[in-house]
PDB file of C-alpha atoms in Angstrom:
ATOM      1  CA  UNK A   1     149.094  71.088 -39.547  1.00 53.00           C
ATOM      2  CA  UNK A   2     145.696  71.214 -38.346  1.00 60.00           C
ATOM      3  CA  UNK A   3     143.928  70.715 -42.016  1.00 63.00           C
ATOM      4  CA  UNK A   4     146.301  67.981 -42.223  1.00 69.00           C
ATOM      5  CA  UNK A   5     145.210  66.535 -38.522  1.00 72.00           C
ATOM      6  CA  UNK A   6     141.546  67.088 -39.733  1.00 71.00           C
ATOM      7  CA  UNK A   7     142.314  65.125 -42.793  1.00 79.00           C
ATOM      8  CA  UNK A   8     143.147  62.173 -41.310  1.00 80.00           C
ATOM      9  CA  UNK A   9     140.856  61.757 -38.390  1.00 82.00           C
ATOM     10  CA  UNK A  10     137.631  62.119 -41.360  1.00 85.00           C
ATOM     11  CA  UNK A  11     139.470  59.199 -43.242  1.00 85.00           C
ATOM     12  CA  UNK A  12     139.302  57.299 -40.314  1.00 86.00           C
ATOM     13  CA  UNK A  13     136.112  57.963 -39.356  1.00 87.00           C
ATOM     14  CA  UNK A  14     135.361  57.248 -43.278  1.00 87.00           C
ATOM     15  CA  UNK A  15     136.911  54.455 -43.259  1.00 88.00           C
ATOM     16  CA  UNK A  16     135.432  52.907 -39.409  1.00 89.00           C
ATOM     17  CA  UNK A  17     132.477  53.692 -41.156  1.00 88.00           C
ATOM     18  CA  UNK A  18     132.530  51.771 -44.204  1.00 86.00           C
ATOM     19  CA  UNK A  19     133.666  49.145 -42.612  1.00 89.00           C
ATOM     20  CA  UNK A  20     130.928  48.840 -40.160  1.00 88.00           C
ATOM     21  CA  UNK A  21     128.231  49.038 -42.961  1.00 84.00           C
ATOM     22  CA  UNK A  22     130.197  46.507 -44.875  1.00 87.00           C
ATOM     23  CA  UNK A  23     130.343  44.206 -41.693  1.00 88.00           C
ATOM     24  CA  UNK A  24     126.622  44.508 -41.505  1.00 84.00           C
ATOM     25  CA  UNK A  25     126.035  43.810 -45.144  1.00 83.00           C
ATOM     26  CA  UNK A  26     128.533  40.832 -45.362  1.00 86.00           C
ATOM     27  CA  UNK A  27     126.219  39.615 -42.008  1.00 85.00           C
ATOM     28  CA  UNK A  28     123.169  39.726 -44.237  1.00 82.00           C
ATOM     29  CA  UNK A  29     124.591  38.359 -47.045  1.00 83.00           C
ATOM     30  CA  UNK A  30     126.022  35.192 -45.297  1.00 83.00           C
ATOM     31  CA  UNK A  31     123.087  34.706 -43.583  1.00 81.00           C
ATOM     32  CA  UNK A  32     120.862  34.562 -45.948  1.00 80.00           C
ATOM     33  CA  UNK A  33     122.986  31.679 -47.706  1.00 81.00           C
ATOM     34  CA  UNK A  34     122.901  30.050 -44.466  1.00 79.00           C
ATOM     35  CA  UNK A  35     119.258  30.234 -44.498  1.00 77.00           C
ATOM     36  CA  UNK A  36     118.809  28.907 -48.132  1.00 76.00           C
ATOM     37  CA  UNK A  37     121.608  26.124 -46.998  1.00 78.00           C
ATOM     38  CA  UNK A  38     119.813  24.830 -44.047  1.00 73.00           C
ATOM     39  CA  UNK A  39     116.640  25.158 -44.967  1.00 65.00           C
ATOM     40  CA  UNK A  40     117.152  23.476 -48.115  1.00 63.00           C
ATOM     41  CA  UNK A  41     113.978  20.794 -47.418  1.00 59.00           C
ATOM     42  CA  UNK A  42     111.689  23.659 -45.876  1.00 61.00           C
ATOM     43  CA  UNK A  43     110.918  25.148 -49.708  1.00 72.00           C
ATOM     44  CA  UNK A  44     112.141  28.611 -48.443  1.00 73.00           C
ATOM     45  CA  UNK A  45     111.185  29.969 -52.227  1.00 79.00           C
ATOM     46  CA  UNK A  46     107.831  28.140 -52.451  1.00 77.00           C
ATOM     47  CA  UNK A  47     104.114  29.523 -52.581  1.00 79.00           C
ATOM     48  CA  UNK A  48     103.123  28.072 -49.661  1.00 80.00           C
ATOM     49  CA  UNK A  49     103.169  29.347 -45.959  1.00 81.00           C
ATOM     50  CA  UNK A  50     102.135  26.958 -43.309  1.00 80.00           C
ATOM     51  CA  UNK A  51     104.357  26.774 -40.212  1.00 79.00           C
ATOM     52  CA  UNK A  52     102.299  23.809 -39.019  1.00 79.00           C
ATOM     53  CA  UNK A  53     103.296  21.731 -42.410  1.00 79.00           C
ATOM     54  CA  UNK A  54     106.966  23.118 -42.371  1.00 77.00           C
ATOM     55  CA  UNK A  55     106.302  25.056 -45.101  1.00 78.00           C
ATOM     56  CA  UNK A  56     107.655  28.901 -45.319  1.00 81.00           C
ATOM     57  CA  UNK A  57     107.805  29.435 -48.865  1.00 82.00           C
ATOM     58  CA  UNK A  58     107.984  33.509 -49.073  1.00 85.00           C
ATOM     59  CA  UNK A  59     107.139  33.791 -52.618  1.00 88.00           C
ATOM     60  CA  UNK A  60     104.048  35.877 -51.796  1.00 90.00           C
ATOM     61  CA  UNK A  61     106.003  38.449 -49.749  1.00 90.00           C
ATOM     62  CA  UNK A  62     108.121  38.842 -52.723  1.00 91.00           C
ATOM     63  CA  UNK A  63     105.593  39.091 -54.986  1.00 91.00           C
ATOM     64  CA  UNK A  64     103.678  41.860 -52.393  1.00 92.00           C
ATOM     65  CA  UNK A  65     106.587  43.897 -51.752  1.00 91.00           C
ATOM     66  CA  UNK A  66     107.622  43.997 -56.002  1.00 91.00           C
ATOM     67  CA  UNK A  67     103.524  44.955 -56.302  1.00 92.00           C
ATOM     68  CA  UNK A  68     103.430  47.464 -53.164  1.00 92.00           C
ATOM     69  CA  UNK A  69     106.816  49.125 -54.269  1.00 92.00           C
ATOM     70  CA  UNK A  70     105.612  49.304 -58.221  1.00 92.00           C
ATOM     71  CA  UNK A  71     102.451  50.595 -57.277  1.00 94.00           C
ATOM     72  CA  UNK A  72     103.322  53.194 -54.802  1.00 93.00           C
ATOM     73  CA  UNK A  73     105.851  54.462 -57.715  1.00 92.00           C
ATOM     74  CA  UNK A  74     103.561  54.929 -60.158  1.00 93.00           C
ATOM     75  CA  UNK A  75     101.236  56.958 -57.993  1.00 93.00           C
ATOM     76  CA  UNK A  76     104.166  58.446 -56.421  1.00 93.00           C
ATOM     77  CA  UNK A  77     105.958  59.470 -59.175  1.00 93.00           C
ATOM     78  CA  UNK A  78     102.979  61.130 -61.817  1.00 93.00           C
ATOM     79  CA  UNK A  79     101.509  63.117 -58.359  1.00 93.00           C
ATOM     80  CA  UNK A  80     105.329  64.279 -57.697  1.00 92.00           C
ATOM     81  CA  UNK A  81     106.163  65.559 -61.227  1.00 91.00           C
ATOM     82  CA  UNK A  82     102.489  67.685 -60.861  1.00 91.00           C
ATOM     83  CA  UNK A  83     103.926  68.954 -57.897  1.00 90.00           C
ATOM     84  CA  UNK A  84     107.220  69.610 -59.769  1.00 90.00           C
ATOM     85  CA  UNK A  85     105.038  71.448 -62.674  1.00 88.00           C
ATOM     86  CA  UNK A  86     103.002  73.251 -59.892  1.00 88.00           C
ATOM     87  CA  UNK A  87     105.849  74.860 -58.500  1.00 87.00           C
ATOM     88  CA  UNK A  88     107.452  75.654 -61.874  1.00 83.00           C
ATOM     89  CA  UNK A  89     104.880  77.954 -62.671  1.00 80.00           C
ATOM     90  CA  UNK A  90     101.823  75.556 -64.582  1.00 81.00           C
ATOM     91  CA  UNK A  91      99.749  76.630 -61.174  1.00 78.00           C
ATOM     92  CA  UNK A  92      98.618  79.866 -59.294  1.00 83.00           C
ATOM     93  CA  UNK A  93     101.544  81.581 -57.176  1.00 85.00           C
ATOM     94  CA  UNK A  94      99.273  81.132 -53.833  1.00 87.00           C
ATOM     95  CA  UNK A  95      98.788  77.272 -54.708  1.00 88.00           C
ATOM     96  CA  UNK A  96     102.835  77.066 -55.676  1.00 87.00           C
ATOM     97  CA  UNK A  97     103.475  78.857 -52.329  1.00 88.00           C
ATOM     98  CA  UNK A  98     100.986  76.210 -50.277  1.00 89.00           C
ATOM     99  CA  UNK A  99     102.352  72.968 -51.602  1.00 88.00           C
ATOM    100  CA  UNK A 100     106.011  74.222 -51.293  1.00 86.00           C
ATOM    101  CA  UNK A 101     105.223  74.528 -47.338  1.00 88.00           C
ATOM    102  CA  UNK A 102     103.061  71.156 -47.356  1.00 89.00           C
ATOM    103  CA  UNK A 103     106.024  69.589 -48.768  1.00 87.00           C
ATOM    104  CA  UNK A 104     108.626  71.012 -46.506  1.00 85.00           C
ATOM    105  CA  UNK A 105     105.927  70.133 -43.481  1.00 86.00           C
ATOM    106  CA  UNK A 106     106.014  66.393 -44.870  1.00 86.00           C
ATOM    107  CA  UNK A 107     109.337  65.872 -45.584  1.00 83.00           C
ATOM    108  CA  UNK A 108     109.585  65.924 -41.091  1.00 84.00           C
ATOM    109  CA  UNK A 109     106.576  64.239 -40.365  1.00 85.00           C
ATOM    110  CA  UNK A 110     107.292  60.586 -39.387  1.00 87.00           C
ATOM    111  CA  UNK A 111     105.897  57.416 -40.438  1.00 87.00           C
ATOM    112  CA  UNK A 112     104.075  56.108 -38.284  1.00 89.00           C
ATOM    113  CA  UNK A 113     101.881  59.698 -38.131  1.00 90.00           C
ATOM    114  CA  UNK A 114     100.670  58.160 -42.102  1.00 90.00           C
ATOM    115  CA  UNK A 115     100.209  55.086 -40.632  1.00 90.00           C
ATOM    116  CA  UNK A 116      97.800  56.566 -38.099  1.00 89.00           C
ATOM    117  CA  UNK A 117      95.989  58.541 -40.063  1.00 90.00           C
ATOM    118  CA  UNK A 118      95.429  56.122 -43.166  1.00 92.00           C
ATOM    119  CA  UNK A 119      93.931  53.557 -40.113  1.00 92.00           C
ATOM    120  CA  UNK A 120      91.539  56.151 -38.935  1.00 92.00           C
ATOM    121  CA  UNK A 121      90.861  57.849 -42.436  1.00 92.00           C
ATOM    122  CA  UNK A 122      91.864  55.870 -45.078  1.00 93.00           C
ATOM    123  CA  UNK A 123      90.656  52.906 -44.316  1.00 93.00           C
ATOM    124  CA  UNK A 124      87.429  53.073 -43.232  1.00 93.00           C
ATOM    125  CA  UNK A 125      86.905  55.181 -46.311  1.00 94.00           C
ATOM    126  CA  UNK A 126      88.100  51.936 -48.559  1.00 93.00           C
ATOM    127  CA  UNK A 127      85.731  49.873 -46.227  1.00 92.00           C
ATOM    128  CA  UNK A 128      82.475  51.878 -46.876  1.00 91.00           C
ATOM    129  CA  UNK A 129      83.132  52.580 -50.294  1.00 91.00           C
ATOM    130  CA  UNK A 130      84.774  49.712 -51.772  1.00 90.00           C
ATOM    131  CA  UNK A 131      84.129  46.643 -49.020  1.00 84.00           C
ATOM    132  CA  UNK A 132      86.605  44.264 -47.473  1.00 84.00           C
ATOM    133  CA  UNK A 133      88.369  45.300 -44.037  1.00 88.00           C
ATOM    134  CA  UNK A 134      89.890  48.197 -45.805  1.00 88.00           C
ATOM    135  CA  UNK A 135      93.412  46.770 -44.850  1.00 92.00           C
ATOM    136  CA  UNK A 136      94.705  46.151 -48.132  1.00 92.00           C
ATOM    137  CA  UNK A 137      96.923  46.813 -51.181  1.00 93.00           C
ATOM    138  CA  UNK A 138      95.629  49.969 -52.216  1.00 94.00           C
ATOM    139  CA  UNK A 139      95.917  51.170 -48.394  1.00 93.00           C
ATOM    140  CA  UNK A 140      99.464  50.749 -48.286  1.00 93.00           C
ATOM    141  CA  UNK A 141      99.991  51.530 -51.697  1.00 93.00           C
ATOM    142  CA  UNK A 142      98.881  55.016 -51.262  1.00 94.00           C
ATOM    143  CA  UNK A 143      99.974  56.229 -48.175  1.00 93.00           C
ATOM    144  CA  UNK A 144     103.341  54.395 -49.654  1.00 93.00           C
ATOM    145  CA  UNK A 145     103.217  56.850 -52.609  1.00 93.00           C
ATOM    146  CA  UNK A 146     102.541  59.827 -50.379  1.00 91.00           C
ATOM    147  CA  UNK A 147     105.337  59.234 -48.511  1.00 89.00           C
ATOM    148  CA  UNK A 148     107.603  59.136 -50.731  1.00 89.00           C
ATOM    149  CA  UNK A 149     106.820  62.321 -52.681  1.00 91.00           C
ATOM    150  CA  UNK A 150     108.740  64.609 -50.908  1.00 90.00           C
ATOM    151  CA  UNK A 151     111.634  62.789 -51.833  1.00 88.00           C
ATOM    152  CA  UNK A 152     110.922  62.083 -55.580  1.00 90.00           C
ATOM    153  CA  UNK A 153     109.525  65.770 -56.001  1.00 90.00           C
ATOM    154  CA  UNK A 154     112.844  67.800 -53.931  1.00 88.00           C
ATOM    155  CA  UNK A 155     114.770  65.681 -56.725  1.00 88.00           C
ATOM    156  CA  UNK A 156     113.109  66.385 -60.044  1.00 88.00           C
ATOM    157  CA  UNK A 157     112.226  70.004 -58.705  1.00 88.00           C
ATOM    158  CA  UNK A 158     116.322  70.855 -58.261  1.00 88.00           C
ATOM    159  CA  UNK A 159     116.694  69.079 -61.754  1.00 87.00           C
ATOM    160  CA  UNK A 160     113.801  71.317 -63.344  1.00 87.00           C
ATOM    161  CA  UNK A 161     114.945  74.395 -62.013  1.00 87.00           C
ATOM    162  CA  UNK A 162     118.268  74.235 -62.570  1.00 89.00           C
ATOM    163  CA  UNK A 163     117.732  73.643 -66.450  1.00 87.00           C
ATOM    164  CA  UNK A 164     114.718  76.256 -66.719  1.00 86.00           C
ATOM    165  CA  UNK A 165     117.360  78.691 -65.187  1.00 86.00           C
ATOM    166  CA  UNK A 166     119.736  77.992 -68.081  1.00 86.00           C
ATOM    167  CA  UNK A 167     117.424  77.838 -70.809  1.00 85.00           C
ATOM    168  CA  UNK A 168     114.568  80.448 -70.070  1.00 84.00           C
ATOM    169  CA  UNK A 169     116.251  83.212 -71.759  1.00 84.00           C
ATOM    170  CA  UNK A 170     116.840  81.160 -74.956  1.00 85.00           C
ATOM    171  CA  UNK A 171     113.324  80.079 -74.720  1.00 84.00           C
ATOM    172  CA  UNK A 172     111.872  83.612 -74.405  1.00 85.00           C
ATOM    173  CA  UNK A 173     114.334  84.887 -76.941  1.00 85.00           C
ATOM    174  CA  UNK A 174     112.411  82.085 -79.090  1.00 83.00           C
ATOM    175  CA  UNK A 175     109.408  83.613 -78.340  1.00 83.00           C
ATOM    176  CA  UNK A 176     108.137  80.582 -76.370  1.00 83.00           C
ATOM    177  CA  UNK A 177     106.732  81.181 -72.678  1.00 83.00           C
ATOM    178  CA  UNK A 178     107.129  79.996 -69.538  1.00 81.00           C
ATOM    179  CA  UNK A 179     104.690  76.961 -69.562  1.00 83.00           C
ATOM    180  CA  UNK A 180     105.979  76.278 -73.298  1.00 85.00           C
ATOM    181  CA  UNK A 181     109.654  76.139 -72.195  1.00 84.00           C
ATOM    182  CA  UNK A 182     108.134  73.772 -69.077  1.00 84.00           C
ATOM    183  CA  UNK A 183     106.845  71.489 -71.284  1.00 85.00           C
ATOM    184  CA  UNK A 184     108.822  71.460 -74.588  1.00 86.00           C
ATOM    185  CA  UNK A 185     112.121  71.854 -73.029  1.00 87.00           C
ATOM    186  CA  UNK A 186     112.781  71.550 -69.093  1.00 87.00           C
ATOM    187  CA  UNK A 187     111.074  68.382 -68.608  1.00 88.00           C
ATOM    188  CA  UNK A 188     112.283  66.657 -71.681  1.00 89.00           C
ATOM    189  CA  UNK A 189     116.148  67.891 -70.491  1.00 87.00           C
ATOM    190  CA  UNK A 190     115.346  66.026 -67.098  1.00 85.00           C
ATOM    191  CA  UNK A 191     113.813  62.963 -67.957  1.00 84.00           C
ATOM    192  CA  UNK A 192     117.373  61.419 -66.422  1.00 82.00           C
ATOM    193  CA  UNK A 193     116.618  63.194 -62.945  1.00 84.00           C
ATOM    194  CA  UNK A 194     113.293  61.778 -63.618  1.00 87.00           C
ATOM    195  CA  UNK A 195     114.335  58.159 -63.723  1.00 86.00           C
ATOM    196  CA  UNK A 196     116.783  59.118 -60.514  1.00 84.00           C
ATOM    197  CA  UNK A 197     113.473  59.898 -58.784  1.00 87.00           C
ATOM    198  CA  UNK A 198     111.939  56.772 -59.660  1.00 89.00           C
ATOM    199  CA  UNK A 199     114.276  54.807 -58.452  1.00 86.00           C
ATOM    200  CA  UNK A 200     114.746  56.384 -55.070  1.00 85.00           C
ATOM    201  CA  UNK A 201     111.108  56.361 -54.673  1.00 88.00           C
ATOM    202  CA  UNK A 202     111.221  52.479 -55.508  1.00 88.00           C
ATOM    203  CA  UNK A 203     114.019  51.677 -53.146  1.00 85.00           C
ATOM    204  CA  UNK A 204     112.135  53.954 -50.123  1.00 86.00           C
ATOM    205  CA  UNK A 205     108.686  52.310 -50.735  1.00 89.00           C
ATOM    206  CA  UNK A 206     109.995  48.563 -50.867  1.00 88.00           C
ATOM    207  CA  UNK A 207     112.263  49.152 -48.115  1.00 85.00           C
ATOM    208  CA  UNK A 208     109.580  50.797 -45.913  1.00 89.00           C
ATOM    209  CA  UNK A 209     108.427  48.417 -43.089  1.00 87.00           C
ATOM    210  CA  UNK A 210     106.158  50.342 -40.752  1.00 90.00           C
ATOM    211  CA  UNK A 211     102.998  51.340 -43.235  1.00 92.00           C
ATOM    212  CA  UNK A 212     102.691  47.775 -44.881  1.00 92.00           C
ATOM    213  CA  UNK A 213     102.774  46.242 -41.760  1.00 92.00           C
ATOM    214  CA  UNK A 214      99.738  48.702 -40.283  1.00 92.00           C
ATOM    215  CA  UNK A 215      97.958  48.813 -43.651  1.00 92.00           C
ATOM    216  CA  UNK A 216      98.335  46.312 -46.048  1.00 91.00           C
ATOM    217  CA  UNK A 217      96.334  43.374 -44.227  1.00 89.00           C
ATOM    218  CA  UNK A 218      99.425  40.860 -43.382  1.00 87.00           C
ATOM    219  CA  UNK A 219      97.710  38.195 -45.299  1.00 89.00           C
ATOM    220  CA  UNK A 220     100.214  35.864 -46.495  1.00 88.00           C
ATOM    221  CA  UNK A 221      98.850  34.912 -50.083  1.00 88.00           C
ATOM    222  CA  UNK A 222      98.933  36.724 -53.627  1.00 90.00           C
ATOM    223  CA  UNK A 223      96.876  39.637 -54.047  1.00 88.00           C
ATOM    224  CA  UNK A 224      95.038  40.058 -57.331  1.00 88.00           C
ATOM    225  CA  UNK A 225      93.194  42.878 -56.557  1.00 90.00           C
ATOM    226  CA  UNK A 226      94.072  46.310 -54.538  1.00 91.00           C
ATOM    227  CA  UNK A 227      91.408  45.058 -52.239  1.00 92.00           C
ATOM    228  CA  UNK A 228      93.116  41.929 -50.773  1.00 91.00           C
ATOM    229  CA  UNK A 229      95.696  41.813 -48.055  1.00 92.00           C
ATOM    230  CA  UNK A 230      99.137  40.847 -48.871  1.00 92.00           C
ATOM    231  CA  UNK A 231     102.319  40.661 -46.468  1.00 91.00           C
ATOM    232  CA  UNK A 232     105.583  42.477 -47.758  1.00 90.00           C
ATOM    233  CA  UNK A 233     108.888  40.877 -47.316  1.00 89.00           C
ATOM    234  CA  UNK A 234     109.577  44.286 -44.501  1.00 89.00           C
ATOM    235  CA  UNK A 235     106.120  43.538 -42.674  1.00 90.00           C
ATOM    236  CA  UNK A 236     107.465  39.748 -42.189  1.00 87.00           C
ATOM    237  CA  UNK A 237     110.736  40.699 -40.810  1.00 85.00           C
ATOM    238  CA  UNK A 238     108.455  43.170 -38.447  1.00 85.00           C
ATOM    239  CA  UNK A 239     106.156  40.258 -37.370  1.00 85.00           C
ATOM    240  CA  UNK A 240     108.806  37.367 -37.158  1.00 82.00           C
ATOM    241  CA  UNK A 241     111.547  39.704 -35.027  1.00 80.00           C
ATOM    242  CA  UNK A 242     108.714  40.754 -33.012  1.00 76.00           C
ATOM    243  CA  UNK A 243     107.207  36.853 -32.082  1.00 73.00           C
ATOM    244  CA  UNK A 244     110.757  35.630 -31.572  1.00 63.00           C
ATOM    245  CA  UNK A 245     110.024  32.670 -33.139  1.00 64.00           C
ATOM    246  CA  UNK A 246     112.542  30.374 -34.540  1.00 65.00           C
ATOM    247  CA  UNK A 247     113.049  27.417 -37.138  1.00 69.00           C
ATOM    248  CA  UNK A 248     111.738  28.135 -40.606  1.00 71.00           C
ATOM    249  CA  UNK A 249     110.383  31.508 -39.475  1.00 74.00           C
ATOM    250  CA  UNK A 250     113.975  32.833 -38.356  1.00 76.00           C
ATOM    251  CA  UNK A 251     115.544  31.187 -41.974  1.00 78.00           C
ATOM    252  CA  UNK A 252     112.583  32.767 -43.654  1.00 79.00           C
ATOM    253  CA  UNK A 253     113.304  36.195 -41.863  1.00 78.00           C
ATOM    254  CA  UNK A 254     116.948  35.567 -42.620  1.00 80.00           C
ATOM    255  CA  UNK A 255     116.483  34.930 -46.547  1.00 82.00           C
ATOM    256  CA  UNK A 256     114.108  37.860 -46.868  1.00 82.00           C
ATOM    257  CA  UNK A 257     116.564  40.318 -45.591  1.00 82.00           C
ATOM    258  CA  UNK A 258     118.793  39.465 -47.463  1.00 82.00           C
ATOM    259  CA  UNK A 259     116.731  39.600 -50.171  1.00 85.00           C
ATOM    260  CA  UNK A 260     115.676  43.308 -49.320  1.00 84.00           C
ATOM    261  CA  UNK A 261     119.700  44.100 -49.414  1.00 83.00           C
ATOM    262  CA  UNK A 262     120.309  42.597 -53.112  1.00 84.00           C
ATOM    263  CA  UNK A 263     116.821  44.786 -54.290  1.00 82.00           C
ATOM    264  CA  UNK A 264     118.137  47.911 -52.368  1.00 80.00           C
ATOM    265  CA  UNK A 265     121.804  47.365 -53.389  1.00 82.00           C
ATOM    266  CA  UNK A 266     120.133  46.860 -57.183  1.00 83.00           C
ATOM    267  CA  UNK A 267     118.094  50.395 -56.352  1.00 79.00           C
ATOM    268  CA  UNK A 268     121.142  52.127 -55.248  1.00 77.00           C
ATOM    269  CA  UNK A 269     122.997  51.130 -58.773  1.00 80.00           C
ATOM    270  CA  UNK A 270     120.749  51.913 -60.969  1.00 77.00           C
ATOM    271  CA  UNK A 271     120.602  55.543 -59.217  1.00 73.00           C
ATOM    272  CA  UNK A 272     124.260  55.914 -59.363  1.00 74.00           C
ATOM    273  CA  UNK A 273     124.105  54.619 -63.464  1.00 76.00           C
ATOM    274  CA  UNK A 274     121.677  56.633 -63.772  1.00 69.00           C
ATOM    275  CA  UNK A 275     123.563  59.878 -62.377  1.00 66.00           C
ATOM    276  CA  UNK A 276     126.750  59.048 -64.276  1.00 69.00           C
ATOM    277  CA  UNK A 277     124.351  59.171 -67.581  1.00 66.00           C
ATOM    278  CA  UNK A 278     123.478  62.641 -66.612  1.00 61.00           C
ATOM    279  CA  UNK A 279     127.067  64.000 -65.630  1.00 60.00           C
ATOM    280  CA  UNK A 280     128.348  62.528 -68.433  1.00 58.00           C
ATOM    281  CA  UNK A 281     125.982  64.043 -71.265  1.00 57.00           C
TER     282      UNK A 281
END
C-alpha cells in the first residue's frame, strides 16, 4: 500500500515536473518566433549591431558562441582524456592521487571563482605577453575548457575503467601490459563515451554565461584571432536582461534564447544517440 502510495505521488511529481520544463521551453520557443515575426524589418539575423540605426543583427554572437564553445572543446576535451590516461595508470601513483583530488576540488568550485581568477591572472598574463586588453577569445576559451573538464573527464574515466576492468586479464593473459592494454584496447573500446564527453562539454561551454561575459571582451563583431573580443549569444542575454532595455534589444534577447534552446536541445540528442550506440553494441 505504501510502495503503491509512493508510486504515485513520484509520477506526479514526474509528471508536474515535465510539464513545468515543457511550459518553459514552449515559452522560449514561441517567443523567439515572435521575435523573428515582429522584428521582421530590424534584420534580427544580420551582421550588423547598431541600436542607434535599428540594426540588431546577432550574427556575430552566433558566430562567437559556435567559436568559444568549439574552442573550449578542443582544449577541453585532449587535456581531459590526459587526465583520463593519468589516472589509468600512464602517470606516477602520487601525480594520479593529486589530480584525482584537484578534480573532485573543481568539480564544487563555482564559476564565477574562474572568472575571478582568469581577470586577475589570466589576463594580465595575455596582456603582457601577447598585447590587446587581454579580454578576449582565448581568455574565455580557456578558462571555458577548464571548466568543463571535470565533467568530460568523470565521464570518459567511468567509461575507461569499466572496460580496463573487463579486459585487463585478457590483456595480461596476452602478454600485453597495463599501458599497452590503455592504449591498444581501453581507449579504442570507449571512443563512444568519448564522443558522449564531447558533447556534454560542448553543450556546458556554449551554454555557460558568466565567464564569456567577464572574459571574452563583449565586443560585438567577428573575431579572427584569439586576441579580439567577441560577445556570445549567453553574454548578450546577461547584458540586455541586465540594462532592461527594450525594442530590438528585447527581440534580439528573445531570438537568441531561443536559439541557445534549439543548440542545447541539438547537444542533448546527439548525447542520448550517442548513448543508445553504445548500449546497443
Amino acid at each position: 500500500m505504501h510502495q503503491t502510495s509512493a508510486s504515485f505521488w513520484l509520477r506526479v511529481l514526474a509528471l508536474s515536473v515535465g510539464a513545468l520544463l515543457s511550459t518553459m521551453f514552449a515559452f522560449i520557443f514561441f517567443s523567439a518566433t515572435e521575435a523573428l515575426w515582429v522584428g521582421r524589418g530590424l534584420s534580427l539575423f544580420g551582421a550588423v549591431w547598431s541600436p542607434q540605426r535599428g540594426k540588431f543583427g546577432i550574427a556575430a554572437m552566433i558566430h562567437a558562441s559556435f567559436l568559444l564553445s568549439l574552442s573550449a572543446l578542443c582544449l577541453g576535451w585532449l587535456l581531459s582524456l590526459g587526465c583520463c590516461c593519468v589516472l589509468r595508470g600512464l602517470g606516477p601513483r602520487w601525480l594520479s592521487a593529486v589530480l584525482n583530488v584537484a578534480l573532485r576540488f573543481m568539480t564544487a568550485v563555482p564559476t564565477v571563482v574562474y572568472g575571478f581568477t582568469a581577470v586577475f591572472l589570466l589576463v594580465p598574463l595575455i596582456r603582457d605577453a601577447l598585447g590587446g586588453s587581454g579580454f578576449c577569445w582565448l581568455a574565455a576559451g580557456v578558462m571555458l575548457a577548464f571548466q568543463g573538464i571535470p565533467t568530460m573527464t568523470v565521464v570518459m574515466d567511468g567509461a575507461m575503467r569499466t572496460i580496463e576492468a573487463e579486459t585487463s586479464l585478457t590483456a595480461a593473459a596476452l602478454g600485453m601490459n597495463p599501458i599497452q592494454n590503455l592504449n591498444r584496447v581501453v581507449i579504442p573500446a570507449s571512443r563512444s563515451w568519448l564522443l558522449s564527453a564531447a558533447i556534454l562539454g560542448f553543450g556546458r561551454a556554449l551554454g555557460d554565461a558568466l565567464l564569456p561575459t567577464m572574459l571574452a571582451g563583449n565586443a560585438v563583431q567577428f573575431a579572427s584571432t584569439p586576441l579580439d573580443s567577441m560577445r556570445s549569444l549567453t553574454a548578450h542575454i546577461s547584458l540586455v536582461l541586465s540594462s532592461n532595455i527594450g525594442g530590438g534589444e528585447n527581440l534580439s534577447l528573445l531570438l537568441a534564447g531561443g536559439l541557445l534552446l534549439a543548440g542545447s536541445a541539438a547537444v542533448s540528442l546527439l548525447a542520448l544517440f550517442s548513448k543508445q550506440e553504445t548500449h546497443g553494441r
